[in-house]
Coordinates of N, CA and C and ligand atoms in Angstrom, one line a residue:
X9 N -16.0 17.9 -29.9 CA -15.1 18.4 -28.9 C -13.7 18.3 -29.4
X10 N -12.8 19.1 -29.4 CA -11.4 19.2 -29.7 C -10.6 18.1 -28.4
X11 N -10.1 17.2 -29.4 CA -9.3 16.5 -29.1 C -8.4 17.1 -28.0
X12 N -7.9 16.5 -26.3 CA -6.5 16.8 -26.0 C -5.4 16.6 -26.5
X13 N -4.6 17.4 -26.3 CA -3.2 17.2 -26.9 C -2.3 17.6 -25.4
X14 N -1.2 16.8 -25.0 CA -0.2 17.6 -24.3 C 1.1 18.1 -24.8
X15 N 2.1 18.6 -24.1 CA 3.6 19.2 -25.2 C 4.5 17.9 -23.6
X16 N 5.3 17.3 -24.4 CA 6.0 16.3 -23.9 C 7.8 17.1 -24.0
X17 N 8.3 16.8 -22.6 CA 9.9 16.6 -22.4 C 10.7 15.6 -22.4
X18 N 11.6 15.1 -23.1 CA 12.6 14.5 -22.1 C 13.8 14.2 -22.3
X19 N 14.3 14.5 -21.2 CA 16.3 14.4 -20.9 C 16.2 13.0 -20.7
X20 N 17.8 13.4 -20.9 CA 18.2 11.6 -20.5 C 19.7 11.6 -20.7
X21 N 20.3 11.3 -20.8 CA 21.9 11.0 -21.3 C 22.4 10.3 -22.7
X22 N 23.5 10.5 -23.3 CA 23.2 10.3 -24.8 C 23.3 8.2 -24.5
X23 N 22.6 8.1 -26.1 CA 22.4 6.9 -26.4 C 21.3 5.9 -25.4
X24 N 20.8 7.0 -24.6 CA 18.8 6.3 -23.4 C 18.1 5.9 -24.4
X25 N 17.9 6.3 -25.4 CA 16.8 6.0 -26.5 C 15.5 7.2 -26.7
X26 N 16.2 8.0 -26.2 CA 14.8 9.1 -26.1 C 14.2 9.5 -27.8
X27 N 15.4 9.5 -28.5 CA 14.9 9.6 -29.8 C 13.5 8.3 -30.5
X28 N 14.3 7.3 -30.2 CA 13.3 6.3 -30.4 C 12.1 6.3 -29.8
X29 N 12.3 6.8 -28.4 CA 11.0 7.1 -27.7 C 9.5 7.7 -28.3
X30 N 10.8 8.8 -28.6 CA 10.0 10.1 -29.0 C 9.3 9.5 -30.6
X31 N 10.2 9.1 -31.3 CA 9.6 8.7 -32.2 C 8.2 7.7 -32.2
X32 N 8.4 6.8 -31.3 CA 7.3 5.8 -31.1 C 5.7 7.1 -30.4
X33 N 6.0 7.8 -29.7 CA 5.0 8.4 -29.3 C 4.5 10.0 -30.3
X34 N 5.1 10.2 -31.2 CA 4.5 11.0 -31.9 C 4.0 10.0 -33.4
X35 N 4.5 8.7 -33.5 CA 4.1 8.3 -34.3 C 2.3 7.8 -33.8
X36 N 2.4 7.5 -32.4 CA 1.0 7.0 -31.3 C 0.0 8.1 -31.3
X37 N 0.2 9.2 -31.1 CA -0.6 10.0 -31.0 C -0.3 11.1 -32.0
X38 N 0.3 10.7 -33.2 CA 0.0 12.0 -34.3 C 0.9 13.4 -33.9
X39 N 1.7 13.4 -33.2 CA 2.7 14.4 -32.5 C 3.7 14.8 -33.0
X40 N 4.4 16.2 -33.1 CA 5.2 16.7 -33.7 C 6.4 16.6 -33.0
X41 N 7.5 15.9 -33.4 CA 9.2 15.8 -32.5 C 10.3 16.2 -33.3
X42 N 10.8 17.1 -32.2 CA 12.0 17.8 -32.4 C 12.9 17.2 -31.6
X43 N 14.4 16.8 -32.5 CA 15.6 16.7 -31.1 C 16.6 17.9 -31.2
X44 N 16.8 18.8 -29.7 CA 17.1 19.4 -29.7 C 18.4 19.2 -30.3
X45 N 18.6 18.2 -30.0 CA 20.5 17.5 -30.1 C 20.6 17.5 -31.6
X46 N 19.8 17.6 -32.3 CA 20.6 17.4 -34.0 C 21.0 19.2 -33.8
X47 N 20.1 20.3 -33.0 CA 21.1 21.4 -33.6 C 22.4 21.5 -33.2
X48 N 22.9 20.7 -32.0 CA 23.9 20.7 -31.6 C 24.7 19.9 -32.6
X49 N 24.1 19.2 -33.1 CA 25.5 18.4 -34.0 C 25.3 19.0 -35.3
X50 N 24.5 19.8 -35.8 CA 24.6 20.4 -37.2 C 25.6 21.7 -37.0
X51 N 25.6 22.3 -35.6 CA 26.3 23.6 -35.9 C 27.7 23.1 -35.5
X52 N 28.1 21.8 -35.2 CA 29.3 21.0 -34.7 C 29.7 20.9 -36.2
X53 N 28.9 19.7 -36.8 CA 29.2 19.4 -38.2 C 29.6 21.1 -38.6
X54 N 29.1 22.4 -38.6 CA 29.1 23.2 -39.9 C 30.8 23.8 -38.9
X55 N 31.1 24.0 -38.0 CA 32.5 24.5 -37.2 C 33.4 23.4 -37.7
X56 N 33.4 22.6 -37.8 CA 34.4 21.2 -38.3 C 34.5 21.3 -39.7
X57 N 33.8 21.1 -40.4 CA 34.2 21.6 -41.7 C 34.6 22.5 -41.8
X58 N 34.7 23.6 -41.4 CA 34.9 25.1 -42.1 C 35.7 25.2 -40.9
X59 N 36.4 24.2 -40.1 CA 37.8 24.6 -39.3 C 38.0 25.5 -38.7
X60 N 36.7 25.5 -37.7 CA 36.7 26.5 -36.9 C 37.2 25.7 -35.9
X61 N 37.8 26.7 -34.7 CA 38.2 26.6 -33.9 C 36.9 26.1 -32.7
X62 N 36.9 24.8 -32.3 CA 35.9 24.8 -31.3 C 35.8 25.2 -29.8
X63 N 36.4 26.3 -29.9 CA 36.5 27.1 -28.0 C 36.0 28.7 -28.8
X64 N 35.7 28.6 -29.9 CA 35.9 30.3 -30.2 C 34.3 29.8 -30.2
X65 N 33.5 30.1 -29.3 CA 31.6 30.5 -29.2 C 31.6 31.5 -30.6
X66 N 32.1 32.7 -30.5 CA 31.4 33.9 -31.5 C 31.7 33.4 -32.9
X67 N 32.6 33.2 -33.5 CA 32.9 32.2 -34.5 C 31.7 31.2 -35.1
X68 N 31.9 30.2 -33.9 CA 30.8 28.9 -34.3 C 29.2 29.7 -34.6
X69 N 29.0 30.5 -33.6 CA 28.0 31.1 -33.8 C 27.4 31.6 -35.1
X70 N 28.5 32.6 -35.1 CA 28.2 33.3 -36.5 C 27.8 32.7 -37.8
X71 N 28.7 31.6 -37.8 CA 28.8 30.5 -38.8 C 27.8 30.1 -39.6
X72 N 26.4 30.1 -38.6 CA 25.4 29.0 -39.0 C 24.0 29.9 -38.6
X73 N 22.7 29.9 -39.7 CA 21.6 30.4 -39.1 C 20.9 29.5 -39.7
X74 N 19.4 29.9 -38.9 CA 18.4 28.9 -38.7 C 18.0 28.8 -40.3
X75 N 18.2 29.9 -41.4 CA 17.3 29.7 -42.8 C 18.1 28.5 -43.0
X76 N 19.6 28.3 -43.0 CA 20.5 26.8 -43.5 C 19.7 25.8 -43.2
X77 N 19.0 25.6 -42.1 CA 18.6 24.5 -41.8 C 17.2 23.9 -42.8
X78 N 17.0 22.9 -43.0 CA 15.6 22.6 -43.1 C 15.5 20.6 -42.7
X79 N 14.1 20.5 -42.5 CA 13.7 18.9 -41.6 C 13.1 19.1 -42.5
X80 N 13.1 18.2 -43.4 CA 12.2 17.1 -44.3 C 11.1 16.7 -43.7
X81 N 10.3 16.0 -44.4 CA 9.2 15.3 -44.1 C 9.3 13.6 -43.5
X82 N 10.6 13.5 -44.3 CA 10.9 11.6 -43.8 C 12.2 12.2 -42.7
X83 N 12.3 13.5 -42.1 CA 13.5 13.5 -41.0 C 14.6 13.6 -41.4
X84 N 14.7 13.7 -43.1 CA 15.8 14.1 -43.3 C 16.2 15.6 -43.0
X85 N 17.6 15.7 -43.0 CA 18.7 16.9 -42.5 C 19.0 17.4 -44.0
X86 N 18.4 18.8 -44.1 CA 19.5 19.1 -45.0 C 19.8 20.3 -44.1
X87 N 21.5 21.3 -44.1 CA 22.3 22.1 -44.0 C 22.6 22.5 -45.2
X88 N 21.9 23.8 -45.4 CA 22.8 24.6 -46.8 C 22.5 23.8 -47.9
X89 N 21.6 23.0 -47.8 CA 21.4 22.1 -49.3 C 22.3 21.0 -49.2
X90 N 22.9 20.2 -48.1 CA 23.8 19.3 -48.0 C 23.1 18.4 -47.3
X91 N 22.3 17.2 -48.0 CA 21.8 16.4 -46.8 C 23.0 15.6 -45.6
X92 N 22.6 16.0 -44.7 CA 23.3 15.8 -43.7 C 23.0 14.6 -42.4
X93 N 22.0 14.2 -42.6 CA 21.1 13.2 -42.2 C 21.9 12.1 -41.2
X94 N 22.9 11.6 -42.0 CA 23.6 10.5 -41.6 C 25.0 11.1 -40.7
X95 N 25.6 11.8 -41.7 CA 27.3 12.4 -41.2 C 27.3 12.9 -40.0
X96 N 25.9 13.5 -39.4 CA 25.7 14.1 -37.7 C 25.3 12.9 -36.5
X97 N 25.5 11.9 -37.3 CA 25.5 11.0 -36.5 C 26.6 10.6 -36.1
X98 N 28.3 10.5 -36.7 CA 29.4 10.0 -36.8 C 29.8 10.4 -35.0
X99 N 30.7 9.3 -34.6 CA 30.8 9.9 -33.3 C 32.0 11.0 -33.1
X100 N 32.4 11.3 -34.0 CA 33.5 13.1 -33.8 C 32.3 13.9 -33.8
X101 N 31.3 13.8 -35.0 CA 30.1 14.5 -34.5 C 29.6 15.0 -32.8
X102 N 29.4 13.6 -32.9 CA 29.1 13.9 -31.1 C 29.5 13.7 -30.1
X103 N 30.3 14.2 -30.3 CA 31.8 14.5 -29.4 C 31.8 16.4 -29.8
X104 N 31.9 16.3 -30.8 CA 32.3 18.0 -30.6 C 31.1 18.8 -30.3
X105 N 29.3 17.5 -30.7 CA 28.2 18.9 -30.2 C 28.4 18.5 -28.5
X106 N 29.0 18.1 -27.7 CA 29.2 17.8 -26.5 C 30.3 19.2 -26.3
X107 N 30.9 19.4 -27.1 CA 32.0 20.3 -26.4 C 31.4 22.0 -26.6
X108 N 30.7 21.8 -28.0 CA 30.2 23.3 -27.9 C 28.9 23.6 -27.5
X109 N 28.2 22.3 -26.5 CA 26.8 22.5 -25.8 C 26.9 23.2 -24.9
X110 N 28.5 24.1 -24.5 CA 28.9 24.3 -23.1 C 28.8 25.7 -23.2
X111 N 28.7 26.0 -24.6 CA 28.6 28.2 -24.7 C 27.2 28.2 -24.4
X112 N 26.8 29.3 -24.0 CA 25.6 30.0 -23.5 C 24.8 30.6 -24.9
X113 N 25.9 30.9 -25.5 CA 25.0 31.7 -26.7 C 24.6 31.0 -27.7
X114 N 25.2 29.9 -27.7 CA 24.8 29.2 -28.9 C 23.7 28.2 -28.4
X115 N 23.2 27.9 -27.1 CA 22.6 27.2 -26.6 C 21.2 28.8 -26.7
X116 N 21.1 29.5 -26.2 CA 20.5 30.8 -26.1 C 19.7 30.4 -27.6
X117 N 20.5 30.5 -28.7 CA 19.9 31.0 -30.0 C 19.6 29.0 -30.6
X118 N 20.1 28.3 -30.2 CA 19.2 27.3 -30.2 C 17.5 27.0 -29.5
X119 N 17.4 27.4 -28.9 CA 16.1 27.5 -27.4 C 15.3 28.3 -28.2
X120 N 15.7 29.2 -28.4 CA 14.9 30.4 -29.2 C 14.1 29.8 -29.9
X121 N 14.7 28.9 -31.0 CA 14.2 28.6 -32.2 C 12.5 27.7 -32.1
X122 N 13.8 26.6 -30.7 CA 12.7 25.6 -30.6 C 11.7 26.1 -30.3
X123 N 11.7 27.1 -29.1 CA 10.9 27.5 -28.3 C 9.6 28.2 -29.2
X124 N 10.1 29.0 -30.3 CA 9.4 29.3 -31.3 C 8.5 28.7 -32.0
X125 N 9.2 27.2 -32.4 CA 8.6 25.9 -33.3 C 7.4 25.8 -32.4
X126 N 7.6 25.7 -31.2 CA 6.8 24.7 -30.1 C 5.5 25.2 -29.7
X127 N 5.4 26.7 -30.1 CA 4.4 27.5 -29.8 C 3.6 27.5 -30.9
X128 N 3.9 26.6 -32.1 CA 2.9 26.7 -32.8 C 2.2 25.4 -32.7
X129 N 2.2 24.9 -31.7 CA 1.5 23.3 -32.4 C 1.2 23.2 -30.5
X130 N 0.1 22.4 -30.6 CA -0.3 21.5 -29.4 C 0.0 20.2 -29.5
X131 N 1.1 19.4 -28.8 CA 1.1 18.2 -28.8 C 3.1 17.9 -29.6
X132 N 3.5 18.7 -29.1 CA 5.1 18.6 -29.4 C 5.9 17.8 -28.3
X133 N 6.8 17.2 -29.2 CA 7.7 16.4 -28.2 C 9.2 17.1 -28.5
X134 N 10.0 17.1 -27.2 CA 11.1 18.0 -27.6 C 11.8 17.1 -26.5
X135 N 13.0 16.6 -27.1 CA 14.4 15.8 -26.4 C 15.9 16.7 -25.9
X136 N 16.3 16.4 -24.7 CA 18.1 16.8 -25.1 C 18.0 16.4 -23.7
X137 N 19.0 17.4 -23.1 CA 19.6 17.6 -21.7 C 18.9 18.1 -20.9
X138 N 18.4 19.4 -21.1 CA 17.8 20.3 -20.8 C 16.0 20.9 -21.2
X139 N 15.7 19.9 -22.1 CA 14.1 19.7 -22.9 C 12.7 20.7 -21.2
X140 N 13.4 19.4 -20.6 CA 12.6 19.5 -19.4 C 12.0 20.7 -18.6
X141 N 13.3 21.4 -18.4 CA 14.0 22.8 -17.3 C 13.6 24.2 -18.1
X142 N 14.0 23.9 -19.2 CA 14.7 24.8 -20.2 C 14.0 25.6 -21.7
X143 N 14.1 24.1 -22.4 CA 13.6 24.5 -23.5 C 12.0 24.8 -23.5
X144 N 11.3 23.6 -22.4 CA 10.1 23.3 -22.3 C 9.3 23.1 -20.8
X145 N 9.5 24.2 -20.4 CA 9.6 24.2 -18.8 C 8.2 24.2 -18.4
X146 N 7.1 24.3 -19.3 CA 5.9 24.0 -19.2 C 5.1 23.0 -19.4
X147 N 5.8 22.1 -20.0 CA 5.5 20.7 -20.7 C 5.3 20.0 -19.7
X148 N 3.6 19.4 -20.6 CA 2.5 18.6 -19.6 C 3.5 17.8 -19.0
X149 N 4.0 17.0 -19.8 CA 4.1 15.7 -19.0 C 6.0 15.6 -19.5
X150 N 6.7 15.7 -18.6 CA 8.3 15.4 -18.7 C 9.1 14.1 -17.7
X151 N 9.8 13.3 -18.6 CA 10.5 12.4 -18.8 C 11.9 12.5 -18.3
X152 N 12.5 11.4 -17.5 CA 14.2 11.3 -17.6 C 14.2 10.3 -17.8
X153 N 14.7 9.6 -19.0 CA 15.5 8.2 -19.0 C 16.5 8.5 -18.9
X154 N 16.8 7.0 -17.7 CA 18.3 6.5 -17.6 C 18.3 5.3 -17.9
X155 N 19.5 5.1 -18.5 CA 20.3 3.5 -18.3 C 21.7 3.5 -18.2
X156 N 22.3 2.5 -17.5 CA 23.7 2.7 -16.9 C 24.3 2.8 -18.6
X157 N 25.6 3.4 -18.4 CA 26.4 3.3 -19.8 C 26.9 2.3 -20.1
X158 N 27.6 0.9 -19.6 CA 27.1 -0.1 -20.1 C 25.9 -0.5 -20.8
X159 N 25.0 -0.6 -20.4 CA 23.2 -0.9 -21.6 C 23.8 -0.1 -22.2
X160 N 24.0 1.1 -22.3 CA 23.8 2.3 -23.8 C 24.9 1.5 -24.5
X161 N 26.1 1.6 -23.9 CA 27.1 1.0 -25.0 C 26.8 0.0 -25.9
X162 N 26.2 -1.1 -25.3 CA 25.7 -2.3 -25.6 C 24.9 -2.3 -27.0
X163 N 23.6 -1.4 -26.3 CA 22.7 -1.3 -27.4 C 23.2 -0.2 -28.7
X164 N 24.0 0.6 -28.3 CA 25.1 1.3 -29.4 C 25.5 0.4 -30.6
X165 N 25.9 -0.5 -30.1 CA 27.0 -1.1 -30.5 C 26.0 -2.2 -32.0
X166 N 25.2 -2.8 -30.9 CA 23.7 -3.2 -31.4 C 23.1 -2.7 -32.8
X167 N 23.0 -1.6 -32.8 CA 22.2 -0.4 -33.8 C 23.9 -0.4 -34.5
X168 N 24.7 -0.3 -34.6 CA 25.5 0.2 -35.6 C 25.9 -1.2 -36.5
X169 N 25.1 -2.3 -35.4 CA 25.7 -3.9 -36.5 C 24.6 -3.8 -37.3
X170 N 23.4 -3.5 -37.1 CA 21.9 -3.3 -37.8 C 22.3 -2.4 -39.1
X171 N 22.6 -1.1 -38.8 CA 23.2 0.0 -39.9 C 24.5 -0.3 -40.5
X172 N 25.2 -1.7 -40.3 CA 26.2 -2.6 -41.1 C 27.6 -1.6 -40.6
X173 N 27.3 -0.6 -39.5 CA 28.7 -0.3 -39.3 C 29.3 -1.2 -37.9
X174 N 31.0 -1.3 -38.8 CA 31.3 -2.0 -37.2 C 32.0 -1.2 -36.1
X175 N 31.4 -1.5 -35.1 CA 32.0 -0.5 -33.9 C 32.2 -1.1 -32.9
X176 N 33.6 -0.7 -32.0 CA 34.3 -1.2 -30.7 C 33.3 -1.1 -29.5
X177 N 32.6 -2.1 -28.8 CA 32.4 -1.7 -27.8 C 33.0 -0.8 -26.6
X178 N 34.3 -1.2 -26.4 CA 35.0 -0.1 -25.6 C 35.5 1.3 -25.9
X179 N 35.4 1.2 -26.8 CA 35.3 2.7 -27.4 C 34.0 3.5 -27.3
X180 N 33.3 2.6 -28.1 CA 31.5 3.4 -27.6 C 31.3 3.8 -26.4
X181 N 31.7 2.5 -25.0 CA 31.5 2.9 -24.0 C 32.5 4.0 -23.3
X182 N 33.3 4.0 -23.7 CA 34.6 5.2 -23.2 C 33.9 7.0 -23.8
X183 N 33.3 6.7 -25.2 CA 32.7 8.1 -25.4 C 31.6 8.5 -25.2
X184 N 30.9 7.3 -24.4 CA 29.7 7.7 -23.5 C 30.0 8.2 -22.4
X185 N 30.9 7.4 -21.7 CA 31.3 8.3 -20.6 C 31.5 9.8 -20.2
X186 N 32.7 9.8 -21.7 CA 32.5 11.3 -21.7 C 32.0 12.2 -22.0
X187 N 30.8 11.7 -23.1 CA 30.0 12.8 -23.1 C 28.8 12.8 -22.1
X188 N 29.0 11.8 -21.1 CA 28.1 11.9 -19.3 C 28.8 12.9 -19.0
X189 N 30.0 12.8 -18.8 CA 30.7 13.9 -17.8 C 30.5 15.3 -18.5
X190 N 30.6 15.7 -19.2 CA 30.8 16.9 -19.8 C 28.8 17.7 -19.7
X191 N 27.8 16.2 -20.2 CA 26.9 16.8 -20.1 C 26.3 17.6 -18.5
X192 N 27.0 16.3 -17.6 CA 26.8 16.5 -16.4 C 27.0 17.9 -15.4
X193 N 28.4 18.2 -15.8 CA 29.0 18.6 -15.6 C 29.6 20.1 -15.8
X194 N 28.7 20.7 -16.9 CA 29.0 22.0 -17.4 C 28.0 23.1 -16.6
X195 N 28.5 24.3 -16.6 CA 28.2 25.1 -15.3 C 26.8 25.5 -16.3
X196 N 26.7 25.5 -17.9 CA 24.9 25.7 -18.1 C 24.3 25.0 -18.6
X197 N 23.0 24.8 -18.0 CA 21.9 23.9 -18.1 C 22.7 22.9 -18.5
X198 N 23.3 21.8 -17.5 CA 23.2 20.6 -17.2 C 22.6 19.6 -17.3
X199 N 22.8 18.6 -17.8 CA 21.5 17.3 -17.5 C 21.2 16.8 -16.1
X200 N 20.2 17.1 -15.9 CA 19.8 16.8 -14.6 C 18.1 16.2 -14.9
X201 N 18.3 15.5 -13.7 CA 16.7 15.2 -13.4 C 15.9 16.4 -12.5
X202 N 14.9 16.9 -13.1 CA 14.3 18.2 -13.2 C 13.6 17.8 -12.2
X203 N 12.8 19.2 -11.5 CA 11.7 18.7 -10.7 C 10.7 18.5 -11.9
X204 N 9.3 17.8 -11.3 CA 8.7 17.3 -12.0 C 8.7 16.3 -13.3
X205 N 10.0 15.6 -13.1 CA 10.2 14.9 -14.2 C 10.0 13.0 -13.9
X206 N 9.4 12.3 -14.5 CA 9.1 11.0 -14.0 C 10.4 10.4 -14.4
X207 N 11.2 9.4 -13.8 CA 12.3 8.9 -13.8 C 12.4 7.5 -14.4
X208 N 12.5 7.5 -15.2 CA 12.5 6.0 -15.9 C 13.8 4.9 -16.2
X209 N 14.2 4.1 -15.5 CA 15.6 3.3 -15.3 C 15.0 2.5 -16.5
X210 N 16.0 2.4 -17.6 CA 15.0 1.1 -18.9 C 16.4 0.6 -18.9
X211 N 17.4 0.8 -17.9 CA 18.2 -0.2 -17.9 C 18.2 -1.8 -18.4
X212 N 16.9 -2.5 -17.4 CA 16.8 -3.5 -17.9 C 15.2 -3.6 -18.5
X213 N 14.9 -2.6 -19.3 CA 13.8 -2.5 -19.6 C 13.8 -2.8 -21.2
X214 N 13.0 -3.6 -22.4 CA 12.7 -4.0 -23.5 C 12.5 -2.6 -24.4
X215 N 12.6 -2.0 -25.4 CA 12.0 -0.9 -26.6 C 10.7 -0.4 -25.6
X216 N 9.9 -2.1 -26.0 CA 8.4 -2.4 -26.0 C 7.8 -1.8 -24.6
X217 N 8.8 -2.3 -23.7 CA 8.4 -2.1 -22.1 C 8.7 -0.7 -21.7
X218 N 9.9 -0.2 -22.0 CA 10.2 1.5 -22.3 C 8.9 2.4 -22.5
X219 N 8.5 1.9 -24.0 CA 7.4 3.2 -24.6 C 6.1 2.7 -23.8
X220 N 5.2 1.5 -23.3 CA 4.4 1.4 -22.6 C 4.2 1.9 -21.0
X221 N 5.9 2.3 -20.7 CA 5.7 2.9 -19.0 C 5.2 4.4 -19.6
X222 N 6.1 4.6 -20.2 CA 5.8 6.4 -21.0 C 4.6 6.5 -21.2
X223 N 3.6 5.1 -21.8 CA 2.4 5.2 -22.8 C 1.8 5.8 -21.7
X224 N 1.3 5.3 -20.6 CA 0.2 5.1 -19.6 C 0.6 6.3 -19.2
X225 N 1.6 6.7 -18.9 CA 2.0 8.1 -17.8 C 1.3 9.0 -19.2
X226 N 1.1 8.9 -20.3 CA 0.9 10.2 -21.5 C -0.7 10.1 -20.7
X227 N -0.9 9.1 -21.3 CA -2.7 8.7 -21.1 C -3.5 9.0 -19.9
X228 N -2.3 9.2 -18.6 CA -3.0 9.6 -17.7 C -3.1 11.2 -17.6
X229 N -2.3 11.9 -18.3 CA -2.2 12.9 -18.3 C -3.4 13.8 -19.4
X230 N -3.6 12.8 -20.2 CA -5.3 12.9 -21.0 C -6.5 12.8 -21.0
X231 N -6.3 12.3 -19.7 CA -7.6 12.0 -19.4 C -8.6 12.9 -19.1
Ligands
C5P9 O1 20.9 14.2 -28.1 P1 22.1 14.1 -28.9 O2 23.0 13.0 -28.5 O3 21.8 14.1 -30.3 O4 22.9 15.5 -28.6 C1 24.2 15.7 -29.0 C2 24.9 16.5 -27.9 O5 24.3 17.8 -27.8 C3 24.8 16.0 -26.5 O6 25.8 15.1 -26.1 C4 24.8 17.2 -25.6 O7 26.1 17.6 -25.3 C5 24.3 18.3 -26.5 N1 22.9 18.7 -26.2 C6 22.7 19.6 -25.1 N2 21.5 20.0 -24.8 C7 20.4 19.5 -25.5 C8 20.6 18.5 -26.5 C9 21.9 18.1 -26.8 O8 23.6 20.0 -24.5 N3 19.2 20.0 -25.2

């Protein structure tokens, strides 16, 4: 008998951990994860370089197509043959995929892609703002993590002593904020808690205790 598989969502606000998430549960059940948020910061990264103006949508757009891209096998990023892996992490990075998450078209021709990816495989996991609603509006089983922006800062701050970079906590927490408001807050596809989405506070929740609430809600969904 052919194994079940489900296709997994989840939103959250930046720095919830959904990537970690996601990684813990496609490493658990053999699952394929996409975040939608690296194309947002690869077509940020490719407008910043190349000094594009970030309010001009048709510009940014043009700039960048899906052949540039390629995902490695260990998750590396290359762009155009530029491993990019790390530098889309930088927080001007994400800061400016927060400003140009707000065009329609480039969000349009992002969706596409995924949506494409997603139809080939049983048992995909797909992350961002909008995973839920939007990219994956069918998906078995969808997720919102929250944690107040304090935790995010914190654990930000956390992870960047780990990766030997040093970073201000009040700064981290200041650019969380704003990229809450802007995700919140943009007239398309907003982050929101979706219908049908299980709501998970890991505020004061452990890695460990996080991916085990997730675990049992996948598993019941397998049964
Ligand atoms: O998830 P990540 O922090 O990598 O995403 C970077 C930015 O891209 C977010 O702050 C958000 O503005 C945008 N984004 C989005 N919709 C998604 C994924 C990311 O608007 N589905």
């Amino acid at each position: 008998m052919k194994e079940k598989r489900v296709n997994i969502a989840i939103d959250g606000p930046s720095g919830v951990g959904k990537t970690v998430m996601a990684n813990m549960i496609a490493k658990k059940f053999n699952y394929k994860f996409l975040s939608s948020g690296n194309f947002y910061r690869i077509i940020a990264y490719n407008a910043l370089k190349n000094n594009i103006d970030l309010t001009n949508e048709a510009l940014i757009n043009e700039a960048w197509k899906f052949e540039d891209i390629k995902i490695l096998d260990d998750d590396s990023i290359l762009f155009k043959n530029e491993d990019i892996t790390k530098k889309i992490r930088e927080d001007k990075i994400s800061r400016s995929a927060s400003i140009i998450a707000k065009f329609p078209l480039i969000r349009q021709k992002i969706n596409k892609f995924i949506q494409e990816y997603a139809k080939k495989f049983r048992g995909v996991i797909i992350d961002g703002r909008d995973a839920t609603y939007r990219i994956l509006p069918e998906a078995d089983v969808k997720f919102f993590l929250y944690a107040n922006p304090e935790v995010r800062a914190k654990r930000r701050v956390n992870q960047d002593k780990e990766m030997g970079i040093e970073s201000n906590y009040e700064e981290v927490l200041k650019s969380i904020k704003i990229r809450d408001y802007e995700d919140m807050n943009r007239a398309v596809d907003p982050l929101k808690v979706s219908e049908g989405s299980v709501m998970i506070d890991t505020s004061n929740m452990t890695v460990q205790e996080n991916f085990e609430a997730m675990y049992k809600i996948i598993l019941k969904e397998l049964e």
